[in-house]
mmCIF file of C-alpha atoms in Angstrom:
data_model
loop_
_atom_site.group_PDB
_atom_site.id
_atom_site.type_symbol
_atom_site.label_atom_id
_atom_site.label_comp_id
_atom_site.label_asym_id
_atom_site.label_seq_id
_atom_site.Cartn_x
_atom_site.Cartn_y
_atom_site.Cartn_z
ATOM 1 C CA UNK A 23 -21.360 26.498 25.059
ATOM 2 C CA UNK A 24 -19.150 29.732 24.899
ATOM 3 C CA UNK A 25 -20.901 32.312 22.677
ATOM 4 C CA UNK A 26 -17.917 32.504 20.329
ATOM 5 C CA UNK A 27 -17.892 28.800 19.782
ATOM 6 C CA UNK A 28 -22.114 29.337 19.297
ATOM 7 C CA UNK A 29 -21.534 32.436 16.216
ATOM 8 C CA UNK A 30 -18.508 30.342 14.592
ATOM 9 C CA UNK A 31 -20.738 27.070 14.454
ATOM 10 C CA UNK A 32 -23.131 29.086 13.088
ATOM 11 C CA UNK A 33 -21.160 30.776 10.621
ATOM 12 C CA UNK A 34 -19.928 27.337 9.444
ATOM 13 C CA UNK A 35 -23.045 25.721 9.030
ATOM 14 C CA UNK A 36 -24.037 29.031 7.123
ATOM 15 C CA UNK A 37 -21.209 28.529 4.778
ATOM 16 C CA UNK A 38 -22.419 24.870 4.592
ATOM 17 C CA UNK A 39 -25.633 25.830 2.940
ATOM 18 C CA UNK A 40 -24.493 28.843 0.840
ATOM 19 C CA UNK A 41 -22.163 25.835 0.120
ATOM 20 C CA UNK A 42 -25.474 23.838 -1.001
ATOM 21 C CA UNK A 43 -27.251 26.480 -2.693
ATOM 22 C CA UNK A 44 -23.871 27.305 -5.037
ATOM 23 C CA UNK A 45 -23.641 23.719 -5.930
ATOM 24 C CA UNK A 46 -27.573 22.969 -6.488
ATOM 25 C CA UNK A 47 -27.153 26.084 -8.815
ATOM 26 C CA UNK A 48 -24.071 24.777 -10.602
ATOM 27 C CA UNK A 49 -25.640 21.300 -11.185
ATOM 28 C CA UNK A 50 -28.816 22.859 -12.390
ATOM 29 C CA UNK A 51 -26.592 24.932 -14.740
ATOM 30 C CA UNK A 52 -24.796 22.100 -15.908
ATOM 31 C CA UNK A 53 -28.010 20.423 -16.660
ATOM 32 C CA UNK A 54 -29.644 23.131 -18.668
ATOM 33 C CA UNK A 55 -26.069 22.968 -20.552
ATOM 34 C CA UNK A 56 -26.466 19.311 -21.453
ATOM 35 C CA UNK A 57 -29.905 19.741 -22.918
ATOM 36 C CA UNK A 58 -29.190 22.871 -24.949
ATOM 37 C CA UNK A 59 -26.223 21.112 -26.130
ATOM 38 C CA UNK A 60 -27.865 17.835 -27.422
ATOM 39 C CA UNK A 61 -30.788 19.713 -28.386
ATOM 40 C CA UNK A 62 -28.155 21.722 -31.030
ATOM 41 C CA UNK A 63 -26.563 18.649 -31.617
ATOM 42 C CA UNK A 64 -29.654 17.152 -33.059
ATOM 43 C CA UNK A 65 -30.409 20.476 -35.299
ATOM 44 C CA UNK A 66 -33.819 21.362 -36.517
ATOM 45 C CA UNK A 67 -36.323 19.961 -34.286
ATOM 46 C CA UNK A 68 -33.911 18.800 -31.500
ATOM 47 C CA UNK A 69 -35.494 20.547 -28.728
ATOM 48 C CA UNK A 70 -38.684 18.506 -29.376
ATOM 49 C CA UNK A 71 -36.622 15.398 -29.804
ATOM 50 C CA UNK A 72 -35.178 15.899 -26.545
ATOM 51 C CA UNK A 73 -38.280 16.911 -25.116
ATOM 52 C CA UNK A 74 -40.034 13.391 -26.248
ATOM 53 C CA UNK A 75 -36.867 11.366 -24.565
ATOM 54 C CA UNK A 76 -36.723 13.031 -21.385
ATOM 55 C CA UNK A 77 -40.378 12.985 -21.079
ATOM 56 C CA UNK A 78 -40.576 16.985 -20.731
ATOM 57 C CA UNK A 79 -42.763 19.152 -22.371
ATOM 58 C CA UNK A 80 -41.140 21.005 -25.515
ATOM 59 C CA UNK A 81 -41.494 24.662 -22.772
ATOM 60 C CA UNK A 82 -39.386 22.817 -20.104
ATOM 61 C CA UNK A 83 -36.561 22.365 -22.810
ATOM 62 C CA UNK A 84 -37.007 25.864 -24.151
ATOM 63 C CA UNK A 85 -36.411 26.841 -20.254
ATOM 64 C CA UNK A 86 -33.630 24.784 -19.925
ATOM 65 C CA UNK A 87 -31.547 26.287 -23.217
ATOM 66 C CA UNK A 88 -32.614 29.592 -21.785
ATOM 67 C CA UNK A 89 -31.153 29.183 -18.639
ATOM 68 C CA UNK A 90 -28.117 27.801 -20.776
ATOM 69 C CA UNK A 91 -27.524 30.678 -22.557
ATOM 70 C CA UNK A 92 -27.903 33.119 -18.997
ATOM 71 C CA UNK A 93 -26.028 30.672 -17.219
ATOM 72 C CA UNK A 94 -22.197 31.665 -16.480
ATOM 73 C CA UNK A 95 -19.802 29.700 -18.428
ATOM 74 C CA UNK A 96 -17.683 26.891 -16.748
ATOM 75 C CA UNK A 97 -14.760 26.395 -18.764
ATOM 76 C CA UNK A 98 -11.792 26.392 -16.462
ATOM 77 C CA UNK A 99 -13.725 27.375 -13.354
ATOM 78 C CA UNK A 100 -14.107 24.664 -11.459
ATOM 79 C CA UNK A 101 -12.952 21.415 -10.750
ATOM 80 C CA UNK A 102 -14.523 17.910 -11.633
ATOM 81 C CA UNK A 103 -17.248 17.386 -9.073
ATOM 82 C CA UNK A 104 -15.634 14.870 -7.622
ATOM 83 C CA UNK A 105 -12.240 16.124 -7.298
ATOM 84 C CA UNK A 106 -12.043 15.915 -3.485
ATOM 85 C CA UNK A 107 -13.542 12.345 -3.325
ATOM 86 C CA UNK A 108 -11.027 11.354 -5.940
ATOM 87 C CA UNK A 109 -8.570 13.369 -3.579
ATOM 88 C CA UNK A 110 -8.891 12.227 -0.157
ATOM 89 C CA UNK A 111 -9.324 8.546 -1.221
ATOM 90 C CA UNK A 112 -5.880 8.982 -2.974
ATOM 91 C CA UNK A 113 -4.590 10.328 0.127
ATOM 92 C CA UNK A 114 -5.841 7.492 2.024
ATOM 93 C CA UNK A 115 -3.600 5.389 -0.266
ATOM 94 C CA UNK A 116 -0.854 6.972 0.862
ATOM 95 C CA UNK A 117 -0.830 6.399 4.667
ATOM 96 C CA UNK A 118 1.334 3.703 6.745
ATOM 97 C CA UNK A 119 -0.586 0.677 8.548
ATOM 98 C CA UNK A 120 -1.957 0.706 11.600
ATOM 99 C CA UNK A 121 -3.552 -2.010 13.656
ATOM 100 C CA UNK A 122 -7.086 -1.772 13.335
ATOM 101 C CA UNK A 123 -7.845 -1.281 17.250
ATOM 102 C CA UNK A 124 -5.942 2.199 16.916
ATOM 103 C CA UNK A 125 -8.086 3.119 13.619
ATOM 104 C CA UNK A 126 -11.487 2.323 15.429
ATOM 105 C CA UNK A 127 -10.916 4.319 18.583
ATOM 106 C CA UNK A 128 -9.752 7.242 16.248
ATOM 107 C CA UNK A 129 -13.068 7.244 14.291
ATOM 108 C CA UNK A 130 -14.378 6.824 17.498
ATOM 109 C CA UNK A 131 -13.096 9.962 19.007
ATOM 110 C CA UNK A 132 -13.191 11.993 15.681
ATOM 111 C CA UNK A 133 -17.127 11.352 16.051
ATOM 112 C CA UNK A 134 -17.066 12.157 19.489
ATOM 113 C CA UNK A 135 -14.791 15.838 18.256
ATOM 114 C CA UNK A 136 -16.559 18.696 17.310
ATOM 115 C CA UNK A 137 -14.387 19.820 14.145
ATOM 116 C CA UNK A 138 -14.896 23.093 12.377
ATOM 117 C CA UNK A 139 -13.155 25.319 9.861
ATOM 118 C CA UNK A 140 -10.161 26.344 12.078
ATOM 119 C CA UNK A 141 -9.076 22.537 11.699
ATOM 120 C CA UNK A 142 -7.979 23.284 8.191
ATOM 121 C CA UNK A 143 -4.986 25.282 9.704
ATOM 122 C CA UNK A 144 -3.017 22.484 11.239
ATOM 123 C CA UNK A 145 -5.523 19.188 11.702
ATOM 124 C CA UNK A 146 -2.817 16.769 12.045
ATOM 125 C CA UNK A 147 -1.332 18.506 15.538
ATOM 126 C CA UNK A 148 -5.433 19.655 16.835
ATOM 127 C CA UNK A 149 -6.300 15.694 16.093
ATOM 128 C CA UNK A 150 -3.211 14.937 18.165
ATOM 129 C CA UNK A 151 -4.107 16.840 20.731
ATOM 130 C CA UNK A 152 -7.677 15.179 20.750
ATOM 131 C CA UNK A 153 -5.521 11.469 21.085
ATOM 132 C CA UNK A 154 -3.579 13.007 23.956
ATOM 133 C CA UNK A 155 -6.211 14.273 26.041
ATOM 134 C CA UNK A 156 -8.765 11.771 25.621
ATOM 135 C CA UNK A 157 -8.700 8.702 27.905
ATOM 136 C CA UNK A 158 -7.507 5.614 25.851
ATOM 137 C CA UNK A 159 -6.108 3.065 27.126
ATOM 138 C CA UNK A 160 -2.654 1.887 26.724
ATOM 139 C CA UNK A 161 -2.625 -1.036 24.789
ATOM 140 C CA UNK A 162 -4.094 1.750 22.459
ATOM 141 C CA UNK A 163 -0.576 3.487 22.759
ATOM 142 C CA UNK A 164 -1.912 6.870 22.828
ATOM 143 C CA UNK A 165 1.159 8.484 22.417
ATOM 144 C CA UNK A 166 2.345 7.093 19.662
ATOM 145 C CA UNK A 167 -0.641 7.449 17.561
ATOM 146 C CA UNK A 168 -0.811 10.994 18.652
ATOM 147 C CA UNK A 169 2.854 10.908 16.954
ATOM 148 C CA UNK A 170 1.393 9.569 13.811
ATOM 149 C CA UNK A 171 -1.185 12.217 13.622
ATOM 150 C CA UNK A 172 1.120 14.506 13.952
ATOM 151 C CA UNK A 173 3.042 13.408 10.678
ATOM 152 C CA UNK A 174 0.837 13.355 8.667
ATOM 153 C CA UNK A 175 0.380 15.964 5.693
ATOM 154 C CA UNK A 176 -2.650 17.832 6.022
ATOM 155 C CA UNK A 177 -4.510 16.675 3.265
ATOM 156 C CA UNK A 178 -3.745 12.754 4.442
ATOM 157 C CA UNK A 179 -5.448 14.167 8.219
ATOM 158 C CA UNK A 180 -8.536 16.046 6.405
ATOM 159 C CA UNK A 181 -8.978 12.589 4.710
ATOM 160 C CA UNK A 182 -8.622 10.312 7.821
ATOM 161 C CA UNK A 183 -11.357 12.388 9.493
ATOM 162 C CA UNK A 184 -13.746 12.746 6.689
ATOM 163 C CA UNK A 185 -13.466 8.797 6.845
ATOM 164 C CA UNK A 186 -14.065 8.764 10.360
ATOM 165 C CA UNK A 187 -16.950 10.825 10.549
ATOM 166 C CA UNK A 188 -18.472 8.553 8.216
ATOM 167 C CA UNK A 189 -17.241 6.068 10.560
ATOM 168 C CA UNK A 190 -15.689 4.009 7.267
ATOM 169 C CA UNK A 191 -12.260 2.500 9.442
ATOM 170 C CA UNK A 192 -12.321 -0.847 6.821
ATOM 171 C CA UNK A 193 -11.072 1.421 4.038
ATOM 172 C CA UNK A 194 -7.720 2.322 6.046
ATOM 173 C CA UNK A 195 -4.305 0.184 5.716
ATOM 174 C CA UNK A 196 -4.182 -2.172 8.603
ATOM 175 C CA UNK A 197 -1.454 -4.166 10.303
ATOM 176 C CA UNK A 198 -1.433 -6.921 13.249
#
């Protein structure tokens, strides 16, 4: 392994956790805001009402609207959480058929693929690229598919390899 290819897999699994930490931080956040927000909702005595329901002591809810109040607010800042779920599986809507055979030896090879940040840039030609200089055979019709890859938009290529790394080829439009 080339030292440069060693720091920038580092760097990306790095980002990965920051990544983690940001949204584990967010999602506490958004917690704290639910219970401080019921816990007004319900008016004098809420916070023990709450307390009782979640099976909490009265301090844990007192934490929670604390945190609430410190917490930064998140009107407008981010997206839905699952906004690129929702994305990529609208994405996935939008591709031609294939024949199934071509879809499993592309999740195949995208498992097979180390793929890092620098795909964002152009992953439609860098997948092609993978099709053309991998071995398949050709009642695969390499070439063709590596065409395909090629067309697509980039968003429709970052979905059909998140799909393939999760090795999930039955959700992808298939022809005989």
């Amino acid at each position: 392994m080339a030292p440069h290819d060693f720091r920038r897999r580092l760097a990306a699994a790095n980002a990965r956790i920051q990544y983690g930490s940001d949204q584990r931080s967010a999602g506490a956040d958004d917690k704290a805001r639910a219970i401080a927000d019921e816990a007004a909702l319900r008016g004098r005595g809420g916070a023990r009402q709450v307390a009782d329901e979640l099976g909490v002591s009265e301090k844990t809810v007192s934490q929670a609207i604390a945190r609430a109040r410190r917490a930064p607010t998140p009107a407008g800042c981010t997206l839905p959480a699952d906004t690129l779920e929702r994305l990529l599986a609208a994405e996935l809507e939008t591709l031609a058929p294939l024949p199934a055979r071509q879809w499993k030896a592309l999740a195949f090879l995208v498992r097979g693929t180390y793929i890092d940040i620098s795909w964002i840039e152009q992953p439609g030609q860098l997948l092609a690229q993978e099709v053309e200089d991998a071995e398949l055979e050709e009642a695969l019709e390499p070439h063709a598919l590596a065409q395909v890859c090629r067309g697509w938009s980039r968003v429709q290529t970052l979905a059909v390899l998140d799909a393939c790394q999760r090795d999930d080829v039955t959700i992808f439009p298939t022809k005989e």
